[in-house]
Amino acid sequence: RVLFRSRWTTSALYVREHDRPSIDPEDARMELCRRHVHAFGPTTPAAFAWWAGVSLPDARKSFELIADELVPVDLAGHETWVLAADEPAVRSAGPMRGVRLLPAPDLRLFGQDRTRLFAGPGQNGHSPLQDWFHPHGLVVDGRIAGAWGRRGGQVNIKAAGPLSPSASARAACRAEIGRAHV
């Protein structure tokens, strides 16, 4: 059997015939589920269904296929899972510290599903400070604390409030801007 792949631009649609990949569909299903759980765990079949664009029954089957590789985790009263191989890293992880300038597409990581626990579809506007010139996110200690944009080689930051009582947050912003210019 053959597989058809499509690619589109704003003005054209291209459809090409390709040979089917050599990977077994069940192996592909399990690997996709592993990658999701590794990147977004602790997670659930419902969050995987949204992320992978599959039905909830298909997502549940994927979790069943890799059940021996998963460790259950209680997250705010919800049954979730992480990969057993990732359990030590999850247990030893501390809170995120520091300043990061996230480009607009990466702000999707702050989207949440209906339970507000898992990465999923979120609101487009994460900060009232975001506008056409400041579409990106300023993240301080794991929370969105403002917006940033670049024009004429200059980075402009709009913070939602005081960054911190010390000058260290301002210095961290300057250091992160320096990395963004590279």
Coordinates of N, CA and C in Angstrom, one line a residue:
R1 N 0.8 -1.2 0.0 CA 0.0 0.0 0.0 C 0.9 1.2 0.0
V2 N 0.3 2.3 -0.5 CA 1.0 3.6 -0.5 C 0.5 4.6 0.5
L3 N 1.2 5.6 0.7 CA 0.8 6.6 1.6 C 0.9 7.9 0.8
F4 N -0.1 8.8 1.0 CA -0.1 10.1 0.4 C 0.2 11.1 1.4
R5 N 1.2 12.0 1.1 CA 1.5 13.1 2.0 C 1.1 14.4 1.3
S6 N 0.6 15.3 2.1 CA 0.3 16.6 1.5 C 1.1 17.7 2.1
R7 N 1.3 18.7 1.4 CA 2.0 19.9 1.8 C 1.3 21.1 1.2
W8 N 1.1 22.1 1.9 CA 0.4 23.3 1.3 C 1.1 24.6 1.7
T9 N 0.9 25.5 0.8 CA 1.4 26.9 1.1 C 0.2 27.8 1.0
T10 N 0.3 29.0 1.0 CA -0.8 29.9 0.9 C -1.4 29.9 -0.5
S11 N -0.7 29.4 -1.4 CA -1.3 29.5 -2.8 C -1.4 28.1 -3.5
A12 N -0.9 27.0 -2.9 CA -0.9 25.7 -3.6 C -1.0 24.6 -2.6
L13 N -1.5 23.4 -3.1 CA -1.5 22.2 -2.4 C -0.8 21.2 -3.2
Y14 N 0.2 20.5 -2.5 CA 1.0 19.5 -3.2 C 0.7 18.1 -2.5
V15 N 0.4 17.1 -3.4 CA 0.1 15.8 -2.9 C 1.1 14.9 -3.6
R16 N 1.8 14.1 -2.8 CA 2.8 13.2 -3.4 C 2.6 11.8 -2.8
E17 N 2.9 10.8 -3.6 CA 2.7 9.4 -3.3 C 4.1 8.9 -2.7
H18 N 4.0 8.3 -1.6 CA 5.2 7.7 -0.9 C 5.0 6.3 -0.5
D19 N 6.1 5.6 -0.3 CA 6.0 4.2 0.2 C 5.7 4.3 1.7
R20 N 4.9 3.3 2.2 CA 4.7 3.3 3.6 C 6.0 3.2 4.4
P21 N 6.1 3.9 5.6 CA 7.3 3.7 6.4 C 7.4 2.2 6.8
S22 N 8.6 1.8 7.1 CA 8.8 0.4 7.5 C 8.5 0.1 8.9
I23 N 8.3 1.1 9.7 CA 7.9 0.9 11.1 C 6.5 0.3 11.3
D24 N 6.4 -0.7 12.2 CA 5.1 -1.3 12.5 C 4.2 -0.2 13.2
P25 N 3.0 -0.1 12.8 CA 2.1 0.9 13.3 C 2.0 0.9 14.9
E26 N 2.0 -0.3 15.4 CA 1.9 -0.4 16.9 C 3.2 0.1 17.5
D27 N 4.3 -0.2 16.9 CA 5.6 0.4 17.4 C 5.6 1.9 17.3
A28 N 5.1 2.4 16.2 CA 5.0 3.9 16.1 C 4.1 4.5 17.1
R29 N 3.0 3.9 17.4 CA 2.0 4.3 18.4 C 2.7 4.4 19.7
M30 N 3.4 3.3 20.1 CA 4.0 3.3 21.4 C 5.2 4.3 21.5
E31 N 5.9 4.5 20.5 CA 7.0 5.5 20.5 C 6.5 6.9 20.6
L32 N 5.4 7.2 19.9 CA 4.8 8.5 20.0 C 4.3 8.8 21.5
C33 N 3.7 7.8 22.1 CA 3.2 7.9 23.4 C 4.4 8.1 24.4
R34 N 5.4 7.3 24.2 CA 6.6 7.5 25.1 C 7.1 8.9 25.0
R35 N 7.2 9.4 23.8 CA 7.8 10.8 23.6 C 6.9 11.8 24.3
H36 N 5.6 11.7 24.2 CA 4.7 12.6 24.9 C 4.9 12.5 26.4
V37 N 4.9 11.3 26.9 CA 5.0 11.2 28.4 C 6.3 11.7 28.9
H38 N 7.4 11.5 28.1 CA 8.7 12.0 28.5 C 8.7 13.5 28.5
A39 N 8.1 14.2 27.4 CA 8.2 15.6 27.3 C 7.2 16.3 28.2
F40 N 6.0 15.7 28.5 CA 4.9 16.4 29.2 C 4.5 15.8 30.5
G41 N 5.1 14.7 30.9 CA 4.8 14.0 32.1 C 5.0 14.8 33.4
P42 N 4.2 14.7 34.4 CA 3.1 13.7 34.5 C 2.0 14.1 33.6
T43 N 1.4 13.1 32.9 CA 0.3 13.4 31.9 C -0.7 12.3 32.0
T44 N -1.7 12.4 31.1 CA -2.9 11.5 31.1 C -3.2 11.1 29.7
P45 N -3.9 10.0 29.5 CA -4.4 9.7 28.1 C -5.2 10.8 27.5
A46 N -5.9 11.6 28.2 CA -6.7 12.7 27.6 C -5.8 13.8 27.1
A47 N -4.8 14.1 27.8 CA -3.8 15.1 27.4 C -3.1 14.6 26.1
F48 N -2.7 13.3 26.1 CA -2.1 12.7 25.0 C -3.0 12.7 23.8
A49 N -4.3 12.4 24.0 CA -5.2 12.4 22.8 C -5.3 13.8 22.2
W50 N -5.3 14.9 23.0 CA -5.3 16.2 22.4 C -4.0 16.5 21.7
W51 N -2.9 16.2 22.3 CA -1.6 16.5 21.7 C -1.3 15.7 20.4
A52 N -1.7 14.5 20.4 CA -1.4 13.6 19.2 C -2.5 13.7 18.2
G53 N -3.6 14.3 18.5 CA -4.7 14.4 17.6 C -5.4 13.1 17.3
V54 N -5.5 12.2 18.4 CA -6.1 10.9 18.3 C -7.3 10.9 19.2
S55 N -8.1 9.9 19.0 CA -9.3 9.7 19.9 C -8.9 9.3 21.3
L56 N -9.7 9.5 22.3 CA -9.4 9.1 23.6 C -9.3 7.6 23.7
P57 N -10.1 6.8 23.1 CA -9.9 5.4 23.1 C -8.5 5.0 22.6
D58 N -8.1 5.6 21.5 CA -6.8 5.3 20.9 C -5.7 5.7 21.9
A59 N -5.9 6.8 22.5 CA -4.9 7.3 23.5 C -4.8 6.3 24.7
R60 N -5.9 5.9 25.2 CA -5.9 4.9 26.3 C -5.2 3.6 25.9
K61 N -5.4 3.2 24.6 CA -4.8 1.9 24.1 C -3.3 2.2 24.1
S62 N -2.8 3.3 23.7 CA -1.4 3.6 23.7 C -0.8 3.6 25.1
F63 N -1.5 4.1 26.0 CA -1.0 4.0 27.4 C -1.0 2.6 27.9
E64 N -2.0 1.8 27.5 CA -2.0 0.4 27.9 C -0.8 -0.4 27.3
L65 N -0.4 0.0 26.1 CA 0.7 -0.7 25.4 C 2.0 -0.5 26.1
I66 N 2.2 0.7 26.7 CA 3.4 1.0 27.4 C 3.3 1.0 28.9
A67 N 2.2 0.3 29.4 CA 1.9 0.4 30.9 C 3.0 -0.1 31.7
D68 N 3.8 -1.1 31.3 CA 4.9 -1.5 32.1 C 6.1 -0.6 32.2
E69 N 6.1 0.5 31.4 CA 7.1 1.5 31.4 C 6.7 2.8 32.2
L70 N 5.4 2.8 32.7 CA 4.9 4.0 33.3 C 4.8 3.8 34.8
V71 N 4.9 4.9 35.5 CA 4.8 5.0 37.0 C 3.6 5.9 37.3
P72 N 2.6 5.5 38.1 CA 1.5 6.4 38.4 C 2.0 7.5 39.4
V73 N 1.4 8.7 39.2 CA 1.7 9.9 40.0 C 0.4 10.6 40.3
D74 N 0.2 10.9 41.6 CA -0.9 11.7 42.0 C -0.6 13.2 41.8
L75 N -1.3 13.9 40.9 CA -1.1 15.3 40.7 C -2.3 16.0 41.0
A76 N -2.4 16.7 42.2 CA -3.5 17.5 42.6 C -4.8 16.6 42.6
G77 N -4.7 15.4 43.0 CA -5.9 14.5 43.0 C -6.2 13.8 41.7
H78 N -5.4 14.0 40.7 CA -5.6 13.4 39.4 C -4.6 12.3 39.2
E79 N -5.1 11.1 38.7 CA -4.1 10.1 38.4 C -3.4 10.4 37.1
T80 N -2.1 10.5 37.1 CA -1.3 10.8 36.0 C -0.1 9.8 35.9
W81 N 0.7 9.9 34.8 CA 1.8 9.0 34.7 C 3.0 9.7 34.2
V82 N 4.2 9.1 34.6 CA 5.5 9.5 34.0 C 6.2 8.2 33.6
L83 N 7.2 8.3 32.7 CA 8.0 7.2 32.4 C 8.8 6.8 33.6
A84 N 8.9 5.5 33.8 CA 9.7 5.0 35.0 C 11.1 5.5 34.9
A85 N 11.7 5.6 33.6 CA 13.0 6.0 33.5 C 13.2 7.5 33.9
D86 N 12.1 8.3 33.8 CA 12.1 9.7 34.2 C 11.8 10.0 35.7
E87 N 11.4 8.9 36.4 CA 11.0 9.1 37.8 C 12.0 9.8 38.7
P88 N 13.3 9.4 38.6 CA 14.3 10.1 39.5 C 14.4 11.6 39.1
A89 N 14.4 12.0 37.9 CA 14.5 13.4 37.5 C 13.3 14.1 38.0
V90 N 12.1 13.5 37.9 CA 10.9 14.2 38.4 C 10.9 14.4 39.9
R91 N 11.3 13.4 40.6 CA 11.4 13.5 42.1 C 12.4 14.5 42.5
S92 N 13.5 14.7 41.8 CA 14.6 15.6 42.2 C 14.5 17.0 41.6
A93 N 13.5 17.2 40.8 CA 13.3 18.5 40.1 C 12.9 19.6 41.1
G94 N 13.6 20.7 41.1 CA 13.2 21.9 41.9 C 12.4 22.9 41.1
P95 N 12.0 23.9 41.7 CA 11.3 25.0 41.0 C 12.2 25.6 40.0
M96 N 11.6 26.1 38.9 CA 12.4 26.8 37.9 C 12.8 28.1 38.4
R97 N 14.1 28.5 38.2 CA 14.6 29.7 38.7 C 15.2 30.5 37.5
G98 N 15.2 31.8 37.5 CA 15.9 32.5 36.5 C 14.9 33.2 35.6
V99 N 15.5 33.8 34.6 CA 14.7 34.6 33.6 C 14.9 34.0 32.2
R100 N 13.8 33.9 31.5 CA 13.9 33.4 30.1 C 13.0 34.3 29.2
L101 N 13.5 34.5 28.0 CA 12.7 35.2 27.0 C 12.2 34.1 26.0
L102 N 10.9 33.8 26.1 CA 10.4 32.8 25.3 C 9.8 33.4 24.0
P103 N 10.1 32.8 22.9 CA 9.5 33.3 21.6 C 8.0 32.9 21.7
A104 N 7.2 33.6 21.0 CA 5.7 33.4 21.0 C 5.3 32.0 20.8
P105 N 5.9 31.2 19.9 CA 5.4 29.8 19.7 C 5.6 28.9 21.0
D106 N 6.7 29.2 21.7 CA 7.0 28.4 22.9 C 6.0 28.7 24.1
L107 N 5.3 29.8 24.0 CA 4.3 30.1 25.0 C 3.2 29.1 25.1
R108 N 3.1 28.2 24.0 CA 2.1 27.2 24.0 C 2.3 26.2 25.2
L109 N 3.6 26.2 25.7 CA 3.9 25.3 26.8 C 3.1 25.7 28.0
F110 N 2.7 27.0 28.1 CA 2.0 27.5 29.2 C 0.4 27.3 29.0
G111 N 0.0 26.8 27.9 CA -1.4 26.5 27.7 C -1.8 25.4 28.6
Q112 N -3.1 25.3 28.9 CA -3.5 24.2 29.8 C -4.8 23.6 29.3
D113 N -5.0 22.4 29.6 CA -6.3 21.7 29.3 C -7.4 22.2 30.3
R114 N -8.5 21.6 30.2 CA -9.7 22.0 31.0 C -9.4 21.8 32.5
T115 N -8.5 20.8 32.9 CA -8.2 20.6 34.3 C -7.2 21.7 34.8
R116 N -6.6 22.4 33.9 CA -5.6 23.5 34.2 C -4.3 22.8 34.8
L117 N -4.1 21.5 34.4 CA -2.9 20.9 35.0 C -1.9 20.5 33.9
F118 N -2.4 20.2 32.7 CA -1.5 19.6 31.7 C -1.4 20.6 30.5
A119 N -0.2 20.4 29.8 CA 0.0 21.2 28.6 C -1.1 20.9 27.6
G120 N -1.7 21.9 27.1 CA -2.8 21.7 26.1 C -3.2 23.0 25.6
P121 N -4.3 23.1 24.9 CA -4.8 24.3 24.3 C -5.0 25.4 25.4
G122 N -4.4 26.5 25.1 CA -4.6 27.6 26.1 C -5.1 28.9 25.4
Q123 N -5.2 29.9 26.2 CA -5.6 31.2 25.7 C -4.5 31.7 24.8
N124 N -4.8 32.5 23.8 CA -3.7 33.1 23.0 C -3.0 34.2 23.8
G125 N -3.7 35.0 24.5 CA -3.1 36.1 25.3 C -2.7 35.6 26.7
H126 N -1.4 35.4 26.9 CA -0.9 35.0 28.2 C -0.7 36.2 29.2
S127 N -0.5 37.4 28.6 CA -0.2 38.6 29.4 C -1.0 39.7 28.7
P128 N -1.6 40.6 29.5 CA -2.2 41.8 28.9 C -1.2 42.7 28.3
L129 N 0.1 42.5 28.6 CA 1.1 43.4 28.0 C 1.5 43.0 26.6
Q130 N 1.1 41.7 26.1 CA 1.4 41.3 24.8 C 0.6 42.1 23.8
D131 N 1.4 42.6 22.7 CA 0.7 43.3 21.6 C 1.5 43.0 20.4
W132 N 1.3 43.7 19.3 CA 1.9 43.4 18.0 C 3.4 43.6 18.1
F133 N 3.9 44.5 19.0 CA 5.3 44.7 19.1 C 6.0 43.9 20.2
H134 N 5.2 43.4 21.1 CA 5.7 42.6 22.3 C 4.9 41.2 22.3
P135 N 5.1 40.4 21.2 CA 4.3 39.1 21.2 C 4.9 38.0 22.0
H136 N 6.1 38.1 22.5 CA 6.8 37.1 23.2 C 6.6 37.2 24.7
G137 N 7.0 36.1 25.4 CA 6.8 36.1 26.8 C 8.1 36.2 27.7
L138 N 8.0 37.0 28.7 CA 9.1 37.1 29.7 C 8.7 36.2 30.8
V139 N 9.5 35.2 31.1 CA 9.3 34.2 32.1 C 10.3 34.4 33.2
V140 N 9.8 34.6 34.5 CA 10.7 34.8 35.6 C 10.3 33.8 36.7
D141 N 11.2 33.0 37.1 CA 11.0 31.9 38.1 C 9.8 31.1 37.8
G142 N 9.6 30.7 36.5 CA 8.6 29.8 36.1 C 7.2 30.4 35.9
R143 N 7.1 31.7 35.9 CA 5.7 32.3 35.6 C 5.9 33.4 34.6
I144 N 4.9 33.6 33.8 CA 4.9 34.6 32.8 C 4.8 36.0 33.6
A145 N 5.8 36.8 33.4 CA 5.9 38.1 34.1 C 5.9 39.3 33.2
G146 N 5.6 39.1 31.9 CA 5.6 40.2 31.0 C 5.7 39.8 29.6
A147 N 6.1 40.7 28.7 CA 6.2 40.5 27.3 C 7.4 41.2 26.8
W148 N 7.9 40.7 25.6 CA 9.1 41.4 25.0 C 8.9 41.3 23.5
G149 N 9.7 42.3 22.9 CA 9.7 42.3 21.4 C 11.1 42.9 21.0
R150 N 11.3 42.8 19.7 CA 12.6 43.3 19.2 C 12.3 44.1 18.0
R151 N 13.0 45.3 17.9 CA 12.9 46.2 16.8 C 14.3 46.9 16.6
G152 N 14.7 46.9 15.4 CA 16.0 47.6 15.1 C 17.2 47.1 16.0
G153 N 17.2 45.8 16.2 CA 18.3 45.3 17.0 C 18.2 45.5 18.5
Q154 N 17.2 46.1 19.0 CA 17.0 46.4 20.4 C 15.8 45.5 20.9
V155 N 16.0 45.0 22.1 CA 15.0 44.2 22.8 C 14.3 45.1 23.8
N156 N 13.0 45.1 23.8 CA 12.2 45.9 24.7 C 11.3 45.0 25.5
I157 N 11.4 45.2 26.8 CA 10.7 44.3 27.8 C 9.6 45.2 28.5
K158 N 8.4 44.6 28.6 CA 7.3 45.2 29.4 C 7.0 44.2 30.5
A159 N 7.3 44.6 31.7 CA 7.1 43.7 32.9 C 5.7 44.0 33.5
A160 N 5.1 43.0 34.0 CA 3.7 43.1 34.5 C 3.8 43.8 35.9
G161 N 4.9 43.9 36.5 CA 5.1 44.5 37.8 C 6.5 44.5 38.2
P162 N 6.9 44.8 39.4 CA 8.3 44.7 39.8 C 8.8 43.3 39.6
L163 N 10.0 43.2 39.0 CA 10.6 41.9 38.8 C 11.1 41.2 40.1
S164 N 11.7 42.0 40.9 CA 12.1 41.5 42.3 C 12.6 42.7 43.1
P165 N 12.7 42.6 44.3 CA 13.1 43.7 45.1 C 14.6 44.0 44.9
S166 N 15.4 43.1 44.4 CA 16.8 43.3 44.2 C 17.1 43.6 42.7
A167 N 18.3 44.0 42.5 CA 18.7 44.3 41.1 C 19.1 43.0 40.4
S168 N 19.1 41.9 41.0 CA 19.5 40.6 40.4 C 18.6 40.2 39.2
A169 N 17.3 40.5 39.3 CA 16.3 40.2 38.3 C 16.6 41.1 37.0
R170 N 17.0 42.3 37.2 CA 17.3 43.2 36.1 C 18.6 42.7 35.4
A171 N 19.6 42.3 36.2 CA 20.8 41.7 35.7 C 20.6 40.4 34.9
A172 N 19.7 39.6 35.4 CA 19.3 38.4 34.7 C 18.6 38.7 33.4
C173 N 17.8 39.7 33.4 CA 17.1 40.1 32.1 C 18.2 40.6 31.1
R174 N 19.1 41.4 31.6 CA 20.2 41.8 30.7 C 21.0 40.7 30.1
A175 N 21.3 39.7 31.0 CA 22.1 38.5 30.5 C 21.3 37.7 29.5
E176 N 20.0 37.5 29.8 CA 19.1 36.8 28.8 C 19.0 37.5 27.5
I177 N 18.9 38.9 27.5 CA 18.8 39.7 26.3 C 20.1 39.5 25.5
G178 N 21.2 39.4 26.2 CA 22.5 39.2 25.6 C 22.5 37.9 24.8
R179 N 22.0 36.8 25.4 CA 21.9 35.5 24.8 C 20.9 35.6 23.6
A180 N 19.9 36.4 23.7 CA 18.9 36.5 22.6 C 19.4 37.1 21.4
H181 N 20.5 38.0 21.6 CA 21.1 38.7 20.4 C 22.0 37.8 19.6
V182 N 22.4 36.7 20.2 CA 23.3 35.8 19.5 C 22.7 35.1 18.3

